[in-house]
């Protein structure tokens, strides 16, 4: 029996033998594509090639792509665990053709690999083709249907046509797309999991486990625009995808993907931790929990390793939901303490050879998961309280149904899957309003879709055949002569005519000295001038191999073909300084904290630098001081900064660090600190993959100061720092403040810390004295409160204590409330006093009366009478007001409320 590792390797080697280049998987967190939360298909990293925005480096490619389908159009989250084949994280085996071969070769090679290499019985295989779509004006794909019967022994009866939903593949709402041909396998009638379901018939695309899709051959021919229209691409592409998990299940002759060697080690480790046994049964809550946990821990491990962190928005929110869903299912196995993080090493053992990045970052991943699990453990208890309250309300209602709003809040806020809410409801004889829940889910999806970032300026660029820009001048000069090749607006790329005035556009030149935003460094700003005309560049970006200078024509006129002078802003110098300083900071952090301090992200601009790095705890003040000292020492040494271009493998052998998640080509630019020239790279104390701009010598940086160190998320820290002119301005401002304080206190500046510490201590002492004085002098607030207790009205077994106190402090008034609660044991209390023309109202309610009356409700009702407002907890609340003349009226209203609530 082939192992999953052998199957993955066999697929790749099969296509390598047919002149396909192996291209490593891109991260599941897409880089530079804000339209996509996660990589959901193998073609994601080739999107710009399909759109014609950049040329392909290969005619043919093959890989196994890490994919995550948990949001948007492709969302399998709620299906995970219920059946044998749905997953959130999975590997997509794929082969691609970039305007090289097309349908015939894709069909022949897929058939050959499945039947001749892997030995699958041809009689079990079915093919589907696109049946056409009237709305899009597309005919049936008769070409693919004919090729199946012509090039393979499959009979026409097993080549079936389906509509757009099944056989027209789209990456998302917009982007490259086209008809597809799927290969399905018939696993036999005994594999049907819908037996006895009324109206069910086993068939291809029949929604049962007998027929499953093995491989999808996509013929990319169109681009779906934001308007919904399809625009033909100028070239044709092949994009195929075969889910590794399903292929392994078939080749290992397993009834479930979860029974393969991709999942069983995780399930077995979970079984050992929980003491429960996995029996591979569907519909069994315990087995469902095993499957959910095994799937979700893989998804979270890869997402966190690739740069995602749990949070309340965007990608982080999705990861948080997956992680919490797995944690909740752990309770089905009596796993009430954090446990998922302990499964990370098992995931690494299963998949670390194919994806070494998860092995390199396993410690960071475990830290993040453990922290999130602990947080959810606290949240979960509150969620169960919400469910109990919702179930109580439902039990009292005639419909005996938990509202969709409550179910959605449990799902959205506390991570309760709706099927769990249904299960808990059924145990109480209740139902859930799924229609309202789905309505709220749809609204949430619409909000998420609307929040996805789109760039109107780039919307019309698909298939625009943009010219490449020669941009090596950015490393040597801040000014260069350029030729205007065209401009970009929402309608696309314009190769002729006059550049529009006062509208945001993007200019494209034959060459440039402007740096396009990348790798954390901001894009350059500046101007382009010629014959009295001036174009202000507000940002610089890169699409494919084209540099786009975004901005507005402020003066004069430009035409395509005209020559001009491009001048980068002087801010470039400060950006260079900060960028080189981030390399120094990375080096110093690893010297002090160790190699586990790895870059997670950065911002490099002219004003400051920001550096995110992995580390499980906050560095101490001493460690940060040592980091600063090392950076400053290297700046003082004024060593040279050089760079060279090397084959990627050679650069990696030299120990050059890469920014995790960045996509690099076969050759990389390596920036070296401390090497005299590019021939002495080995002499450098710091070597990093980097395409950014840098100073020539470290002394130019001038100085370095850490402004702030903070937590970004579990396991990720952030340092904000200053260099150069920004640091000088900061120090000058601080010096001015110190001079002002020294003059105010009439002491030398170096005595300020000691004097300020003394003032703080003096203030604490005086505050304490004032509190003591308030207790010993003036009216006896507690004595007044006892008098109000004696005069209080008894209502049933409780006392209503309402009255006005002499002027006192809020602390003494609160002490009075606490004293009255203890003495009365069951009481509703409202006290008022006047101070400096203002009103203070306080209410207190003992715990036994909370169901009848809440302190917060009392003050919210009576505070408006004295022109005020306030609130608080059910047991204690307070409010302020501006009209002391109406204190009596407010107290009378309070008495009325209390009597009504207590039945007096």
Short mmCIF file of C-alpha atoms in Angstrom, two decimals, residues 328-551:
data_model
loop_
_atom_site.label_atom_id
_atom_site.label_comp_id
_atom_site.label_asym_id
_atom_site.label_seq_id
_atom_site.Cartn_x
_atom_site.Cartn_y
_atom_site.Cartn_z
CA UNK A 328 -15.41 22.76 21.92
CA UNK A 329 -15.50 19.34 20.27
CA UNK A 330 -12.70 18.36 22.63
CA UNK A 331 -15.25 18.56 25.42
CA UNK A 332 -17.13 15.72 23.73
CA UNK A 333 -14.01 13.68 24.53
CA UNK A 334 -13.73 15.03 28.10
CA UNK A 335 -10.80 17.25 27.12
CA UNK A 336 -11.56 20.34 29.21
CA UNK A 337 -8.05 21.76 29.43
CA UNK A 338 -5.95 23.06 26.49
CA UNK A 339 -4.92 20.07 24.40
CA UNK A 340 -4.76 21.07 20.72
CA UNK A 341 -1.29 22.57 21.08
CA UNK A 342 -0.03 19.13 22.11
CA UNK A 343 -1.09 17.79 18.70
CA UNK A 344 1.15 20.22 16.77
CA UNK A 345 4.19 17.86 16.90
CA UNK A 346 2.00 15.07 15.49
CA UNK A 347 0.94 17.28 12.56
CA UNK A 348 4.60 18.13 12.00
CA UNK A 349 5.54 14.44 11.95
CA UNK A 350 2.85 13.76 9.33
CA UNK A 351 3.46 16.73 7.02
CA UNK A 352 6.73 18.38 8.00
CA UNK A 353 8.78 16.63 5.30
CA UNK A 354 6.60 18.05 2.53
CA UNK A 355 6.22 21.45 4.22
CA UNK A 356 9.31 22.15 6.36
CA UNK A 357 7.97 25.55 7.39
CA UNK A 358 5.66 23.95 9.97
CA UNK A 359 8.62 22.15 11.52
CA UNK A 360 10.65 25.37 11.66
CA UNK A 361 7.80 27.26 13.36
CA UNK A 362 6.28 24.49 15.49
CA UNK A 363 7.19 26.19 18.76
CA UNK A 364 5.53 29.44 17.74
CA UNK A 365 2.44 27.61 16.48
CA UNK A 366 2.04 25.68 19.75
CA UNK A 367 2.40 28.90 21.79
CA UNK A 368 -0.31 30.67 19.81
CA UNK A 369 -2.72 27.72 19.95
CA UNK A 370 -2.24 27.14 23.68
CA UNK A 371 -2.93 30.81 24.47
CA UNK A 372 -6.08 30.82 22.34
CA UNK A 373 -7.32 27.58 23.89
CA UNK A 374 -6.92 29.00 27.38
CA UNK A 375 -8.81 32.13 26.36
CA UNK A 376 -11.65 30.10 24.86
CA UNK A 377 -11.90 27.97 27.99
CA UNK A 378 -12.97 31.12 29.82
CA UNK A 379 -15.26 32.26 26.99
CA UNK A 380 -16.92 28.86 26.68
CA UNK A 381 -18.31 28.94 30.18
CA UNK A 382 -19.96 32.29 29.44
CA UNK A 383 -21.35 30.82 26.22
CA UNK A 384 -22.91 27.94 28.12
CA UNK A 385 -24.52 30.49 30.43
CA UNK A 386 -25.98 32.24 27.37
CA UNK A 387 -27.33 28.95 26.04
CA UNK A 388 -28.95 28.16 29.39
CA UNK A 389 -30.66 31.55 29.40
CA UNK A 390 -31.77 31.17 25.77
CA UNK A 391 -33.09 27.68 26.43
CA UNK A 392 -34.97 28.95 29.48
CA UNK A 393 -36.68 31.64 27.41
CA UNK A 394 -37.51 29.11 24.68
CA UNK A 395 -39.00 26.64 27.18
CA UNK A 396 -41.44 29.31 28.40
CA UNK A 397 -42.54 30.24 24.85
CA UNK A 398 -45.27 28.37 23.02
CA UNK A 399 -43.04 27.52 20.03
CA UNK A 400 -40.40 25.87 22.27
CA UNK A 401 -37.75 27.26 19.91
CA UNK A 402 -34.41 28.93 20.62
CA UNK A 403 -34.32 32.14 18.61
CA UNK A 404 -32.09 32.42 15.56
CA UNK A 405 -30.55 35.53 17.13
CA UNK A 406 -29.45 33.54 20.19
CA UNK A 407 -28.13 30.69 18.03
CA UNK A 408 -26.20 33.17 15.92
CA UNK A 409 -24.71 34.91 18.96
CA UNK A 410 -23.57 31.53 20.28
CA UNK A 411 -22.03 30.76 16.89
CA UNK A 412 -20.53 34.16 16.21
CA UNK A 413 -19.33 35.23 19.66
CA UNK A 414 -18.65 31.96 21.44
CA UNK A 415 -17.79 29.67 18.55
CA UNK A 416 -20.70 27.26 19.04
CA UNK A 417 -21.49 25.52 15.72
CA UNK A 418 -25.22 25.57 15.09
CA UNK A 419 -25.36 21.78 15.01
CA UNK A 420 -24.06 21.78 18.60
CA UNK A 421 -26.74 24.29 19.62
CA UNK A 422 -29.35 22.05 17.96
CA UNK A 423 -28.03 18.98 19.78
CA UNK A 424 -28.12 20.74 23.15
CA UNK A 425 -31.59 22.07 22.34
CA UNK A 426 -32.88 18.59 21.44
CA UNK A 427 -31.68 17.29 24.78
CA UNK A 428 -34.12 19.80 26.34
CA UNK A 429 -36.95 19.07 23.92
CA UNK A 430 -36.42 22.34 22.07
CA UNK A 431 -35.88 23.39 18.45
CA UNK A 432 -33.72 26.13 16.89
CA UNK A 433 -34.97 28.81 14.49
CA UNK A 434 -32.62 27.86 11.65
CA UNK A 435 -34.33 30.17 9.13
CA UNK A 436 -33.45 33.26 11.17
CA UNK A 437 -29.98 31.86 11.89
CA UNK A 438 -29.33 31.41 8.17
CA UNK A 439 -30.63 34.92 7.52
CA UNK A 440 -28.09 36.34 9.97
CA UNK A 441 -25.36 34.16 8.48
CA UNK A 442 -26.18 35.53 5.03
CA UNK A 443 -26.02 39.09 6.34
CA UNK A 444 -22.64 38.39 7.89
CA UNK A 445 -21.32 36.94 4.63
CA UNK A 446 -22.55 40.00 2.75
CA UNK A 447 -20.75 42.27 5.21
CA UNK A 448 -17.58 40.22 4.86
CA UNK A 449 -17.84 40.33 1.07
CA UNK A 450 -18.35 44.10 1.14
CA UNK A 451 -15.36 44.49 3.46
CA UNK A 452 -13.00 42.68 1.11
CA UNK A 453 -10.62 45.22 -0.29
CA UNK A 454 -10.81 45.98 -3.97
CA UNK A 455 -8.74 48.53 -5.84
CA UNK A 456 -10.84 50.41 -8.39
CA UNK A 457 -7.74 51.63 -10.20
CA UNK A 458 -6.65 48.04 -10.90
CA UNK A 459 -10.10 46.58 -11.59
CA UNK A 460 -9.77 46.81 -15.38
CA UNK A 461 -6.27 45.42 -15.75
CA UNK A 462 -7.16 41.82 -16.57
CA UNK A 463 -5.54 40.70 -19.82
CA UNK A 464 -4.09 44.20 -20.36
CA UNK A 465 -0.66 43.09 -21.57
CA UNK A 466 1.18 45.53 -19.32
CA UNK A 467 4.78 46.37 -20.30
CA UNK A 468 7.57 45.41 -17.92
CA UNK A 469 9.39 48.22 -16.12
CA UNK A 470 13.16 48.22 -15.71
CA UNK A 471 13.52 49.34 -12.08
CA UNK A 472 17.12 48.61 -11.09
CA UNK A 473 17.79 52.37 -10.92
CA UNK A 474 15.99 52.43 -7.55
CA UNK A 475 19.15 51.07 -5.93
CA UNK A 476 21.56 53.64 -7.39
CA UNK A 477 19.73 56.94 -7.95
CA UNK A 478 16.82 59.13 -6.90
CA UNK A 479 16.36 60.77 -10.30
CA UNK A 480 16.16 59.38 -13.82
CA UNK A 481 14.87 60.13 -17.34
CA UNK A 482 11.82 58.09 -18.36
CA UNK A 483 9.50 57.57 -21.31
CA UNK A 484 5.74 57.52 -20.62
CA UNK A 485 4.36 54.23 -22.01
CA UNK A 486 0.77 54.73 -20.85
CA UNK A 487 -1.52 55.19 -17.89
CA UNK A 488 -3.97 53.09 -15.89
CA UNK A 489 -7.44 53.92 -14.65
CA UNK A 490 -10.54 51.88 -13.79
CA UNK A 491 -11.12 51.22 -17.52
CA UNK A 492 -7.72 49.56 -17.97
CA UNK A 493 -4.35 50.40 -19.55
CA UNK A 494 -4.21 53.22 -22.11
CA UNK A 495 -1.32 53.15 -24.61
CA UNK A 496 -2.00 56.43 -26.39
CA UNK A 497 -3.41 59.91 -25.95
CA UNK A 498 -3.21 62.60 -23.28
CA UNK A 499 -2.95 61.82 -19.57
CA UNK A 500 -6.14 63.02 -17.78
CA UNK A 501 -5.89 65.96 -15.38
CA UNK A 502 -6.87 65.98 -11.68
CA UNK A 503 -7.88 62.29 -11.65
CA UNK A 504 -6.14 59.49 -9.77
CA UNK A 505 -4.31 57.36 -12.30
CA UNK A 506 -1.21 55.21 -12.52
CA UNK A 507 1.61 56.18 -14.86
CA UNK A 508 3.72 53.46 -16.47
CA UNK A 509 7.27 54.18 -17.70
CA UNK A 510 9.91 52.23 -19.56
CA UNK A 511 12.16 52.47 -16.50
CA UNK A 512 12.04 54.04 -13.05
CA UNK A 513 14.06 54.91 -9.97
CA UNK A 514 10.97 54.71 -7.74
CA UNK A 515 10.72 51.82 -5.30
CA UNK A 516 7.38 49.94 -5.44
CA UNK A 517 5.87 48.94 -2.10
CA UNK A 518 7.04 45.46 -1.11
CA UNK A 519 8.52 43.52 1.77
CA UNK A 520 7.18 45.94 4.38
CA UNK A 521 8.85 48.99 2.80
CA UNK A 522 6.49 51.74 1.66
CA UNK A 523 6.46 52.76 -1.97
CA UNK A 524 8.27 55.94 -2.94
CA UNK A 525 6.60 59.30 -3.44
CA UNK A 526 7.85 62.17 -5.58
CA UNK A 527 7.20 64.03 -8.83
CA UNK A 528 7.46 63.55 -12.57
CA UNK A 529 8.14 66.75 -14.53
CA UNK A 530 8.53 67.83 -18.14
CA UNK A 531 8.06 71.16 -19.95
CA UNK A 532 6.15 72.81 -17.12
CA UNK A 533 3.99 69.76 -16.44
CA UNK A 534 4.05 68.13 -12.99
CA UNK A 535 2.63 64.77 -11.94
CA UNK A 536 2.61 64.16 -8.18
CA UNK A 537 3.40 60.53 -7.30
CA UNK A 538 1.53 59.68 -4.08
CA UNK A 539 2.35 55.95 -4.01
CA UNK A 540 4.28 53.38 -6.02
CA UNK A 541 3.20 49.77 -6.47
CA UNK A 542 3.99 46.80 -8.65
CA UNK A 543 1.63 44.56 -10.62
CA UNK A 544 3.44 41.63 -12.17
CA UNK A 545 6.61 43.15 -13.63
CA UNK A 546 5.07 46.59 -14.11
CA UNK A 547 5.77 49.48 -11.71
CA UNK A 548 2.74 51.78 -11.35
CA UNK A 549 3.24 55.37 -10.19
CA UNK A 550 -0.08 56.40 -8.59
CA UNK A 551 -1.07 60.03 -8.30
#
